[in-house]
Short mmCIF file of C-alpha atoms and ligand atoms in Angstrom, two decimals:
data_model
loop_
_atom_site.label_atom_id
_atom_site.label_comp_id
_atom_site.label_asym_id
_atom_site.label_seq_id
_atom_site.Cartn_x
_atom_site.Cartn_y
_atom_site.Cartn_z
CA MET B 1 0.00 0.00 0.00
CA LYS B 2 1.27 3.48 -0.89
CA ILE B 3 0.44 6.37 1.43
CA LEU B 4 1.30 9.84 0.21
CA ILE B 5 1.25 12.72 2.71
CA ILE B 6 1.22 16.38 1.66
CA GLY B 7 2.69 18.64 4.36
CA GLY B 8 5.61 17.81 6.66
CA SER B 9 4.64 19.54 9.86
CA HIS B 10 3.06 18.34 13.12
CA ALA B 11 0.09 16.56 11.52
CA GLY B 12 1.85 15.10 8.46
CA ILE B 13 4.78 13.83 10.52
CA ALA B 14 2.39 12.29 13.08
CA VAL B 15 0.71 10.32 10.27
CA ALA B 16 4.04 9.19 8.78
CA LYS B 17 5.51 8.07 12.11
CA LYS B 18 2.35 6.31 13.28
CA VAL B 19 1.98 4.38 10.02
CA LYS B 20 5.63 3.31 10.06
CA SER B 21 5.51 2.23 13.70
CA LEU B 22 2.32 0.19 13.23
CA SER B 23 3.19 -1.19 9.81
CA PRO B 24 6.90 -0.83 8.93
CA LYS B 25 6.44 -2.35 5.47
CA THR B 26 3.87 0.19 4.30
CA ASN B 27 5.30 2.58 1.75
CA VAL B 28 5.05 6.16 3.13
CA THR B 29 6.07 9.25 1.16
CA LEU B 30 6.03 12.68 2.80
CA ILE B 31 6.35 15.83 0.74
CA GLU B 32 7.02 19.22 2.30
CA ALA B 33 7.16 22.53 0.43
CA THR B 34 9.89 24.03 2.65
CA ASP B 35 13.01 22.62 4.29
CA HIS B 36 11.45 22.82 7.78
CA LEU B 37 9.95 19.94 9.74
CA GLY B 38 7.41 20.80 12.44
CA PHE B 39 8.24 24.41 13.26
CA ILE B 40 6.66 25.67 16.51
CA SER B 41 5.09 29.05 15.75
CA ASP B 42 5.53 30.16 19.37
CA THR B 43 9.31 30.31 18.68
CA ILE B 44 9.13 34.08 18.22
CA ASN B 45 8.31 34.44 21.92
CA LEU B 46 11.33 32.34 22.91
CA MET B 47 13.47 34.59 20.67
CA LEU B 48 12.03 37.81 22.14
CA GLN B 49 12.65 36.47 25.64
CA GLY B 50 16.26 35.66 24.72
CA LEU B 51 15.83 31.88 25.04
CA ILE B 52 16.60 31.15 21.36
CA SER B 53 18.91 33.33 19.27
CA LYS B 54 17.86 34.37 15.79
CA ASP B 55 20.80 32.42 14.36
CA ASN B 56 19.42 29.26 15.95
CA ILE B 57 15.82 29.53 14.81
CA ALA B 58 15.98 25.84 13.77
CA GLU B 59 15.74 25.06 17.50
CA GLY B 60 12.06 25.90 17.02
CA GLU B 61 11.66 22.75 14.90
CA VAL B 62 10.57 19.54 16.57
CA TYR B 63 11.97 17.02 14.08
CA THR B 64 15.12 16.55 12.03
CA ILE B 65 15.55 15.00 8.59
CA ASP B 66 17.39 12.11 10.26
CA ASP B 67 14.43 11.43 12.63
CA ILE B 68 12.03 11.10 9.75
CA ARG B 69 14.30 9.10 7.46
CA ALA B 70 15.30 6.78 10.33
CA ALA B 71 11.60 5.95 10.70
CA GLY B 72 11.68 4.66 7.10
CA VAL B 73 9.74 7.54 5.54
CA ASP B 74 10.56 8.60 1.97
CA LEU B 75 10.98 12.33 2.63
CA HIS B 76 10.97 15.01 -0.09
CA LEU B 77 11.78 18.50 1.19
CA ASN B 78 11.39 21.69 -0.89
CA THR B 79 8.75 19.81 -2.84
CA THR B 80 5.30 21.24 -3.50
CA ALA B 81 2.12 19.38 -4.42
CA LEU B 82 0.66 21.31 -7.34
CA GLU B 83 -2.34 19.30 -8.48
CA ILE B 84 -4.19 16.09 -7.73
CA ASP B 85 -5.52 13.66 -10.33
CA TYR B 86 -8.25 12.08 -8.19
CA LYS B 87 -9.40 9.60 -10.82
CA ASN B 88 -5.99 8.04 -11.39
CA LYS B 89 -4.82 8.67 -7.81
CA LYS B 90 -1.74 10.71 -8.68
CA VAL B 91 -0.26 13.94 -7.34
CA LEU B 92 1.72 16.33 -9.52
CA ILE B 93 4.72 17.56 -7.53
CA GLN B 94 7.63 19.91 -8.15
CA GLU B 95 10.92 19.89 -6.29
CA SER B 96 12.37 23.43 -6.07
CA THR B 97 12.87 24.65 -9.63
CA HIS B 98 13.12 21.18 -11.16
CA SER B 99 10.61 19.81 -13.63
CA THR B 100 7.37 18.31 -12.37
CA GLU B 101 6.68 14.63 -11.77
CA GLU B 102 3.75 12.48 -10.68
CA LEU B 103 3.53 10.35 -7.55
CA ALA B 104 0.92 7.61 -7.26
CA TYR B 105 -1.02 6.86 -4.08
CA ASP B 106 -3.50 4.35 -2.69
CA TYR B 107 -4.33 6.74 0.15
CA LEU B 108 -3.61 10.44 0.19
CA VAL B 109 -3.29 12.38 3.46
CA LEU B 110 -3.74 16.13 3.37
CA ALA B 111 -1.72 17.92 6.05
CA MET B 112 -1.07 21.29 4.38
CA GLY B 113 -1.95 23.15 7.59
CA SER B 114 -2.77 26.81 7.60
CA SER B 115 -1.01 30.02 6.78
CA SER B 116 -2.33 33.42 5.79
CA PHE B 117 -4.57 34.77 8.48
CA GLU B 118 -8.29 35.04 8.00
CA LYS B 119 -9.17 37.92 5.73
CA LEU B 120 -9.92 41.11 7.59
CA ASP B 121 -12.11 43.62 5.79
CA ALA B 122 -9.62 46.30 6.83
CA ILE B 123 -6.85 44.39 5.03
CA LYS B 124 -8.87 43.75 1.90
CA GLU B 125 -9.54 47.45 1.59
CA HIS B 126 -5.92 48.48 2.29
CA PRO B 127 -3.73 45.76 0.79
CA ASN B 128 -0.60 47.96 0.91
CA VAL B 129 -0.47 48.20 4.69
CA ASN B 130 2.48 46.16 5.92
CA LEU B 131 1.04 43.61 8.34
CA LEU B 132 3.41 41.03 9.79
CA THR B 133 2.79 37.37 10.63
CA TYR B 134 4.93 34.72 12.34
CA LYS B 135 3.71 31.18 11.71
CA TYR B 136 6.69 29.87 9.71
CA PRO B 137 10.46 30.47 10.15
CA ASP B 138 11.01 33.05 7.38
CA GLU B 139 8.16 35.31 8.47
CA THR B 140 9.16 34.77 12.12
CA LEU B 141 12.65 36.17 11.45
CA LYS B 142 11.26 39.17 9.58
CA THR B 143 8.70 39.94 12.29
CA TYR B 144 11.28 39.44 15.05
CA GLU B 145 13.63 42.01 13.44
CA ALA B 146 10.79 44.51 13.03
CA LEU B 147 9.61 44.08 16.63
CA GLN B 148 13.11 44.53 18.02
CA SER B 149 13.46 47.94 16.39
CA SER B 150 9.91 49.21 17.09
CA GLN B 151 9.03 51.65 19.86
CA SER B 152 5.30 51.10 19.39
CA ILE B 153 3.68 47.82 18.40
CA MET B 154 0.12 47.01 17.42
CA ILE B 155 -1.07 43.41 17.75
CA ILE B 156 -4.37 42.57 16.07
CA GLY B 157 -6.02 39.80 18.09
CA ALA B 158 -5.95 39.48 21.89
CA GLY B 159 -6.54 35.75 21.94
CA LEU B 160 -4.00 33.24 23.17
CA ILE B 161 -1.36 33.89 20.49
CA GLY B 162 -1.74 37.68 20.61
CA LEU B 163 -1.42 37.84 24.39
CA GLU B 164 1.51 35.41 24.37
CA LEU B 165 3.29 37.71 21.92
CA ALA B 166 2.44 40.77 24.04
CA ASN B 167 3.68 38.96 27.15
CA SER B 168 7.16 38.78 25.60
CA PHE B 169 7.37 42.57 25.99
CA THR B 170 6.63 42.71 29.74
CA THR B 171 10.27 43.39 30.55
CA ARG B 172 10.54 46.17 27.94
CA PRO B 173 8.76 49.17 29.46
CA SER B 174 10.05 51.54 26.75
CA GLN B 175 7.96 49.81 24.06
CA THR B 176 4.24 50.57 23.82
CA ILE B 177 1.96 47.62 23.09
CA ASN B 178 -1.54 48.09 21.68
CA LEU B 179 -3.80 45.05 21.45
CA ILE B 180 -6.88 45.18 19.24
CA GLU B 181 -9.65 42.67 20.01
CA ARG B 182 -13.04 42.21 18.39
CA ALA B 183 -14.67 40.47 21.39
CA ASP B 184 -15.62 42.34 24.54
CA TYR B 185 -12.69 40.88 26.50
CA PRO B 186 -9.41 39.08 25.64
CA LEU B 187 -9.08 35.27 25.65
CA PHE B 188 -12.87 34.90 25.41
CA ARG B 189 -12.59 31.56 23.58
CA TYR B 190 -11.16 29.71 26.55
CA PHE B 191 -11.91 31.77 29.65
CA ASP B 192 -14.89 33.41 31.27
CA LYS B 193 -14.68 37.11 31.95
CA GLU B 194 -13.93 37.09 35.68
CA ILE B 195 -10.76 35.02 35.15
CA VAL B 196 -9.53 37.45 32.51
CA GLU B 197 -10.39 40.41 34.75
CA ILE B 198 -7.98 39.03 37.37
CA LEU B 199 -5.28 38.75 34.70
CA MET B 200 -5.92 42.28 33.46
CA ARG B 201 -5.00 43.66 36.91
CA HIS B 202 -1.45 42.53 36.16
CA ILE B 203 -0.86 43.91 32.68
CA PRO B 204 2.01 46.40 32.48
CA LYS B 205 1.31 50.14 32.23
CA ASN B 206 2.70 50.36 28.70
CA PHE B 207 0.00 47.94 27.43
CA HIS B 208 -3.33 49.17 26.03
CA ILE B 209 -6.16 46.84 25.10
CA TYR B 210 -8.96 47.99 22.78
CA THR B 211 -11.96 45.62 22.90
CA ASN B 212 -15.18 45.44 20.84
CA GLN B 213 -13.20 46.44 17.75
CA ASN B 214 -15.07 44.86 14.87
CA PHE B 215 -14.78 47.64 12.35
CA TYR B 216 -11.69 49.71 11.80
CA GLU B 217 -9.55 51.20 9.07
CA LEU B 218 -5.84 50.57 8.62
CA GLU B 219 -3.60 53.00 6.76
CA ASN B 220 0.05 53.89 6.21
CA THR B 221 1.09 57.30 7.56
CA THR B 222 3.47 59.66 5.77
CA ASP B 223 6.18 58.97 8.38
CA ASP B 224 6.14 55.23 7.61
CA LYS B 225 3.98 54.11 10.51
CA ILE B 226 0.67 52.24 10.56
CA ARG B 227 -2.48 53.87 11.85
CA LEU B 228 -5.63 52.09 12.94
CA VAL B 229 -8.78 54.18 13.16
CA THR B 230 -11.48 52.57 15.29
CA TRP B 231 -15.24 52.80 14.63
CA ASP B 232 -15.49 55.42 17.40
CA ASP B 233 -12.67 57.43 15.78
CA GLN B 234 -9.84 56.58 18.16
CA LYS B 235 -6.51 56.66 16.32
CA ILE B 236 -3.79 54.19 17.26
CA THR B 237 -0.43 54.61 15.55
CA ALA B 238 2.42 52.11 15.70
CA ASP B 239 5.78 51.39 14.05
CA THR B 240 4.81 47.77 13.47
CA CYS B 241 1.53 45.91 13.18
CA VAL B 242 1.38 42.15 13.74
CA LEU B 243 -1.55 39.85 13.00
CA ALA B 244 -2.31 37.31 15.72
CA LEU B 245 -5.58 35.89 14.42
CA ASN B 246 -6.92 32.46 13.63
CA PRO B 247 -5.04 31.14 10.60
CA LYS B 248 -6.75 30.08 7.40
CA PRO B 249 -6.55 26.46 6.17
CA ASN B 250 -4.43 25.84 3.04
CA THR B 251 -7.02 24.12 0.88
CA HIS B 252 -6.62 25.70 -2.54
CA ILE B 253 -5.37 22.52 -4.26
CA VAL B 254 -8.40 20.48 -3.17
CA GLU B 255 -11.27 22.94 -2.95
CA ASP B 256 -12.65 22.03 -6.38
CA HIS B 257 -13.02 18.36 -5.40
CA LEU B 258 -13.62 17.94 -1.67
CA ASP B 259 -16.52 19.11 0.48
CA LEU B 260 -15.56 22.08 2.65
CA ASN B 261 -17.18 23.68 5.70
CA PRO B 262 -18.29 27.33 5.50
CA ASP B 263 -15.09 28.41 7.35
CA GLY B 264 -12.94 26.81 4.62
CA THR B 265 -11.89 23.73 6.62
CA ILE B 266 -12.16 20.34 4.93
CA LYS B 267 -15.20 18.26 5.89
CA VAL B 268 -14.13 14.98 7.51
CA ASN B 269 -16.03 12.22 9.28
CA GLN B 270 -15.05 10.94 12.73
CA TYR B 271 -12.25 8.89 11.07
CA MET B 272 -10.64 11.98 9.47
CA GLN B 273 -11.80 10.74 6.07
CA THR B 274 -12.87 13.36 3.53
CA SER B 275 -15.72 13.22 1.02
CA ASP B 276 -13.31 11.23 -1.21
CA PRO B 277 -12.82 7.87 0.60
CA ALA B 278 -9.18 7.58 -0.55
CA ILE B 279 -8.29 10.93 0.99
CA PHE B 280 -7.85 11.75 4.68
CA ALA B 281 -7.22 15.21 6.15
CA CYS B 282 -5.81 16.31 9.48
CA GLY B 283 -4.22 19.11 11.52
CA ASP B 284 -5.12 22.73 10.85
CA LEU B 285 -7.19 21.67 7.83
CA VAL B 286 -10.05 20.19 9.84
CA ARG B 287 -12.51 20.86 12.63
CA ILE B 288 -12.71 18.49 15.58
CA PRO B 289 -15.49 17.48 17.96
CA VAL B 290 -15.39 19.10 21.39
CA ILE B 291 -16.98 17.42 24.38
CA HIS B 292 -20.28 19.04 25.46
CA ASP B 293 -20.28 21.27 22.40
CA ASN B 294 -22.94 20.58 19.80
CA GLU B 295 -20.78 21.52 16.84
CA ASN B 296 -17.26 20.63 15.74
CA SER B 297 -14.75 23.44 16.30
CA TYR B 298 -11.68 24.77 14.57
CA LEU B 299 -8.95 24.41 17.20
CA PRO B 300 -5.59 24.86 15.47
CA LEU B 301 -3.18 23.51 18.09
CA ILE B 302 -0.19 21.20 17.82
CA GLY B 303 -1.70 18.54 20.10
CA ASN B 304 -4.83 18.40 17.95
CA ALA B 305 -2.74 18.24 14.76
CA ARG B 306 -0.90 15.19 16.08
CA LYS B 307 -4.04 13.50 17.39
CA THR B 308 -5.92 13.92 14.10
CA GLY B 309 -2.81 12.55 12.35
CA TYR B 310 -2.72 9.42 14.54
CA ILE B 311 -6.43 8.78 13.95
CA ALA B 312 -6.03 9.16 10.17
CA ALA B 313 -3.04 6.78 10.16
CA TYR B 314 -4.87 4.13 12.16
CA ASN B 315 -7.99 4.24 9.99
CA ILE B 316 -6.02 4.01 6.76
CA LEU B 317 -4.21 0.91 8.00
CA TYR B 318 -7.07 -0.92 9.71
CA GLY B 319 -10.21 0.33 8.00
CA THR B 320 -12.36 3.11 9.38
CA SER B 321 -12.84 1.88 12.93
CA LYS B 322 -11.28 4.41 15.32
CA SER B 323 -13.27 7.61 15.89
CA TYR B 324 -11.67 10.86 16.90
CA PRO B 325 -12.25 11.16 20.66
CA PRO B 326 -13.93 14.49 21.43
CA SER B 327 -11.44 17.05 22.65
CA GLN B 328 -11.64 18.46 26.17
CA ARG B 329 -9.95 21.57 24.73
CA THR B 330 -7.40 21.58 27.52
CA LEU B 331 -4.76 24.29 27.44
CA ALA B 332 -2.53 26.38 29.64
CA THR B 333 -0.34 29.41 29.26
CA LYS B 334 1.79 31.79 31.31
CA LEU B 335 0.97 35.47 30.98
CA PHE B 336 2.22 38.39 33.07
CA ASP B 337 3.66 36.04 35.72
CA HIS B 338 0.35 34.16 36.08
CA TYR B 339 -0.51 30.66 34.97
CA LEU B 340 -3.86 30.22 33.27
CA GLY B 341 -5.47 26.90 32.41
CA SER B 342 -8.78 25.88 30.92
CA THR B 343 -10.51 22.62 30.08
CA GLY B 344 -13.98 21.83 28.77
CA ILE B 345 -16.36 24.59 27.78
CA THR B 346 -16.79 28.01 29.38
CA ALA B 347 -19.89 28.97 31.37
CA THR B 348 -20.94 31.27 28.51
CA GLU B 349 -20.68 28.45 25.96
CA ALA B 350 -22.43 26.01 28.30
CA SER B 351 -25.42 28.35 28.70
CA PHE B 352 -25.46 28.88 24.95
CA SER B 353 -25.52 25.09 24.43
CA GLY B 354 -28.61 24.81 26.63
CA TYR B 355 -27.11 23.53 29.90
CA ASP B 356 -28.52 24.66 33.23
CA VAL B 357 -25.15 25.97 34.36
CA VAL B 358 -23.87 26.00 37.92
CA GLU B 359 -20.57 27.79 38.54
CA ILE B 360 -18.40 27.36 41.61
CA ASN B 361 -15.80 30.11 41.96
CA LYS B 362 -13.37 29.75 44.85
CA GLU B 363 -10.04 31.15 45.94
CA TYR B 364 -7.31 29.20 47.74
CA HIS B 365 -4.09 30.42 49.32
CA THR B 366 -2.57 27.76 51.54
CA TYR B 367 -0.90 24.39 51.11
CA ALA B 368 -0.87 23.50 54.78
CA LYS B 369 -1.02 25.14 58.17
CA TYR B 370 2.66 24.32 58.71
CA GLU B 371 3.93 25.40 55.30
CA GLN B 372 3.03 29.08 55.27
CA GLU B 373 6.08 30.06 53.24
CA ARG B 374 4.63 28.23 50.26
CA ASP B 375 1.38 30.19 50.21
CA PHE B 376 -0.01 30.99 46.81
CA HIS B 377 -2.96 32.52 45.06
CA LEU B 378 -5.40 30.29 43.16
CA TYR B 379 -8.73 31.27 41.65
CA LEU B 380 -10.59 28.17 40.50
CA LYS B 381 -13.81 28.04 38.55
CA VAL B 382 -15.69 24.77 38.04
CA ILE B 383 -18.76 24.47 35.83
CA PHE B 384 -21.35 21.68 35.89
CA ASP B 385 -24.89 20.99 34.78
CA ARG B 386 -27.46 21.38 37.58
CA LYS B 387 -29.69 18.53 36.43
CA SER B 388 -27.27 15.83 35.32
CA ARG B 389 -24.44 17.14 37.59
CA GLU B 390 -21.97 16.33 34.81
CA LEU B 391 -18.75 18.36 34.86
CA LEU B 392 -18.59 20.74 31.90
CA GLY B 393 -15.47 22.82 32.40
CA ALA B 394 -12.84 24.24 34.74
CA GLN B 395 -10.57 27.28 34.62
CA VAL B 396 -7.75 28.48 36.85
CA ILE B 397 -5.57 31.52 37.29
CA THR B 398 -2.72 31.14 39.76
CA ASN B 399 0.79 32.32 40.54
CA ASP B 400 1.80 28.74 41.39
CA ARG B 401 2.76 26.37 38.56
CA VAL B 402 1.82 23.30 40.66
CA GLN B 403 -1.83 24.42 40.93
CA LEU B 404 -2.12 24.42 37.14
CA ASP B 405 -2.15 20.61 37.20
CA LEU B 406 -5.69 20.76 38.60
CA ILE B 407 -6.72 21.44 35.01
CA ASN B 408 -5.38 18.06 33.88
CA ILE B 409 -7.37 16.33 36.64
CA PHE B 410 -10.57 18.05 35.51
CA SER B 411 -9.70 17.26 31.89
CA VAL B 412 -9.59 13.52 32.66
CA MET B 413 -12.88 13.77 34.56
CA ILE B 414 -14.56 15.62 31.70
CA TYR B 415 -13.21 13.04 29.24
CA HIS B 416 -14.92 10.31 31.31
CA HIS B 417 -18.16 12.32 31.60
CA ASP B 418 -17.75 12.29 35.39
CA LEU B 419 -20.23 13.94 37.71
CA ILE B 420 -19.15 16.68 40.10
CA ASP B 421 -20.11 14.33 42.97
CA GLN B 422 -17.31 11.97 41.97
CA LEU B 423 -14.86 14.49 43.42
CA LEU B 424 -16.05 13.15 46.76
CA GLU B 425 -15.65 9.51 45.73
CA VAL B 426 -12.00 9.43 44.65
CA ASP B 427 -9.14 8.90 47.05
CA THR B 428 -7.02 11.97 47.65
CA PHE B 429 -3.92 11.97 49.83
CA PHE B 430 -3.76 13.74 53.15
CA SER B 431 -0.77 14.55 55.32
CA PRO B 432 -1.01 17.55 57.66
CA GLU B 433 2.51 18.71 56.84
CA ILE B 434 1.91 19.02 53.12
CA ASN B 435 -1.76 19.73 52.51
CA PRO B 436 -4.79 21.25 54.19
CA THR B 437 -7.41 19.08 55.92
CA ARG B 438 -9.84 19.65 53.10
CA ASN B 439 -8.07 19.68 49.76
CA THR B 440 -9.20 21.71 46.77
CA LEU B 441 -10.96 18.86 44.95
CA ILE B 442 -12.87 17.72 48.04
CA ASP B 443 -13.74 21.31 48.84
CA ILE B 444 -15.25 21.83 45.38
CA GLY B 445 -17.15 18.55 45.72
CA ILE B 446 -18.63 19.65 49.05
CA GLU B 447 -19.44 23.09 47.70
CA SER B 448 -21.34 21.49 44.82
CA LEU B 449 -23.73 19.83 47.29
CA LYS B 450 -25.31 23.23 47.91
CA TYR B 451 -26.76 22.88 44.44
CA HIS B 452 -28.05 19.34 44.95
CA ASN B 453 -31.72 18.68 44.30
CA GLN B 454 -32.04 16.43 47.34
CA THR B 455 -31.42 17.32 50.97
CA THR B 456 -27.91 16.29 51.92
CA HIS B 457 -26.43 16.09 55.39
CA HIS B 458 -23.06 17.80 55.05
CA ASP B 459 -22.01 16.51 58.44
CA ASP B 460 -22.18 12.98 57.08
CA LEU B 461 -19.16 13.66 54.85
C1 LIG E 1 1.60 32.50 15.87
C2 LIG E 1 1.16 31.12 16.23
C3 LIG E 1 1.56 30.57 17.45
C4 LIG E 1 1.15 29.29 17.80
N1 LIG E 1 1.54 28.77 19.01
C5 LIG E 1 1.12 27.53 19.36
C6 LIG E 1 1.48 26.95 20.62
O1 LIG E 1 2.19 27.56 21.43
N2 LIG E 1 1.01 25.71 20.92
C7 LIG E 1 0.22 25.01 20.05
O2 LIG E 1 -0.19 23.89 20.37
N3 LIG E 1 -0.12 25.52 18.85
C8 LIG E 1 0.30 26.75 18.48
N4 LIG E 1 -0.07 27.27 17.27
C9 LIG E 1 -0.86 26.44 16.34
C10 LIG E 1 0.05 25.45 15.59
O3 LIG E 1 1.11 26.16 14.99
C11 LIG E 1 -0.73 24.69 14.51
O4 LIG E 1 -1.88 24.13 15.08
C12 LIG E 1 0.14 23.57 13.90
O5 LIG E 1 1.28 24.12 13.28
C13 LIG E 1 -0.66 22.79 12.87
O6 LIG E 1 0.13 21.79 12.31
P1 LIG E 1 -0.17 21.21 10.86
O7 LIG E 1 0.78 20.11 10.65
O8 LIG E 1 -1.61 20.93 10.71
O9 LIG E 1 0.10 22.42 9.85
P2 LIG E 1 1.26 23.46 9.65
O10 LIG E 1 2.14 23.52 10.84
O11 LIG E 1 0.60 24.70 9.19
O12 LIG E 1 2.12 22.84 8.48
C14 LIG E 1 1.65 22.57 7.20
C15 LIG E 1 2.84 22.18 6.34
O13 LIG E 1 2.38 21.85 5.03
C16 LIG E 1 3.27 22.39 4.07
N5 LIG E 1 2.52 22.57 2.81
C17 LIG E 1 1.44 23.37 2.60
N6 LIG E 1 1.01 23.26 1.33
C18 LIG E 1 1.83 22.35 0.73
C19 LIG E 1 1.89 21.82 -0.59
N7 LIG E 1 1.01 22.16 -1.55
N8 LIG E 1 2.88 20.92 -0.87
C20 LIG E 1 3.77 20.54 0.10
N9 LIG E 1 3.75 21.02 1.35
C21 LIG E 1 2.79 21.91 1.67
C22 LIG E 1 3.73 23.71 4.69
O14 LIG E 1 4.96 24.13 4.15
C23 LIG E 1 3.84 23.33 6.17
O15 LIG E 1 5.11 22.88 6.53
C24 LIG E 1 0.33 28.55 16.91
C25 LIG E 1 -0.05 29.10 15.68
C26 LIG E 1 0.35 30.38 15.34
C27 LIG E 1 -0.08 30.95 14.02
#
């Protein structure tokens, strides 16, 4: 069997490696348009924080040519897929400037990822405005250089990637950072407002966040800067403007043949199979199911790219039998010296999806009576459905890295469709020197009983 994969990044490499580890004799060819293998787009932040030098940008890549070839994959770098002959199952490819050739396949895997950011009306109307991006190494270097020499920076998008970029400037008080966000608060996709409000108390003075910005104009000024004019006529001028928005899937070579969703992602079934049974798609090209959410979501993250890749590989080898397990949408980040984590859906989304939402919001500060020096701040929010009592989501903001692991515990519980009451059924350790008499999980479980339909005797617990 011949498997041909287009795109040698996180998803494409996951497919190639999984196929070769499960079935070493299967013929796997991987073609990648650049000479990079699995670049981590967050690398720019490591460069701005001085953790990777610009001469060592390759440190931002997860794999090496040797890794992939050692796995037995036939790897073609600097090779672009130009066209697909679906009837005869062949792909027309071109290596650098060489002449074209055709590669045959039994199964084709699309892993072309995403690149140019979603089209903003402001950009369509002003195509000459120089807007920078940083998904791949070349654009990362260019954007890094521009940011280093800018006194004022405008970042369009105050979601996770926009705030992570802004965070890299916390130790540079001489640079002004303007964040432009269309929602009414930053990070709205993963966090409810009160969590973000706690974070906002810690943003540096040289940061300005403009929310509810759906309509604005972008223009070049005569002194070579970029000006954004908001709908209410505020004018924000910066030396450099960076786009930190949801990327757009690279589907142009298949859009005449495969079924697409309205957002441009490729339609796949639960096995990552497209509307053409010989073609699978994964990574940033597809939407995935999210637990407790009625619709599939576009969640372009490395973990999801790999997971969709593994599922595609398995189903190609063994027939369509392994469904994509719904994502808990678990993530964490560090912003302005605070750790934030989220799993499941937010309270806003849960209400929107028709759940009768109960929220428990609690703060914790102490490990144990005898360990005062390790005190911390933790704000924990847990969301469950009043009727079924099923856990729907959890969010934390804390200054203590250890507390962030609570999110992984809730993620596992949400994966198993656990009820909030099960917090009181699991064993948790207790030792007076290292934890309080009532630990966080038990405390949330007890708190949830206030919302129980039946009368419960708290003293029984
Ligand atoms: C600024 C930014 C920061 C991010 N930070 C994080 C983070 O911290 N953590 C996280 O989990 N996720 C992060 N992400 C998301 C993450 O980068 C993507 O989810 C991930 O790269 C998707 O992997 P992929 O393999 O699907 O596609 P991509 O990484 O987009 O790769 C697709 C590959 O296909 C190749 N290709 C495309 N067309 C062709 C063709 N016709 N022929 C041959 N090759 C082709 C491309 O050259 C590319 O190498 C970030 C994204 C951005 C934009």
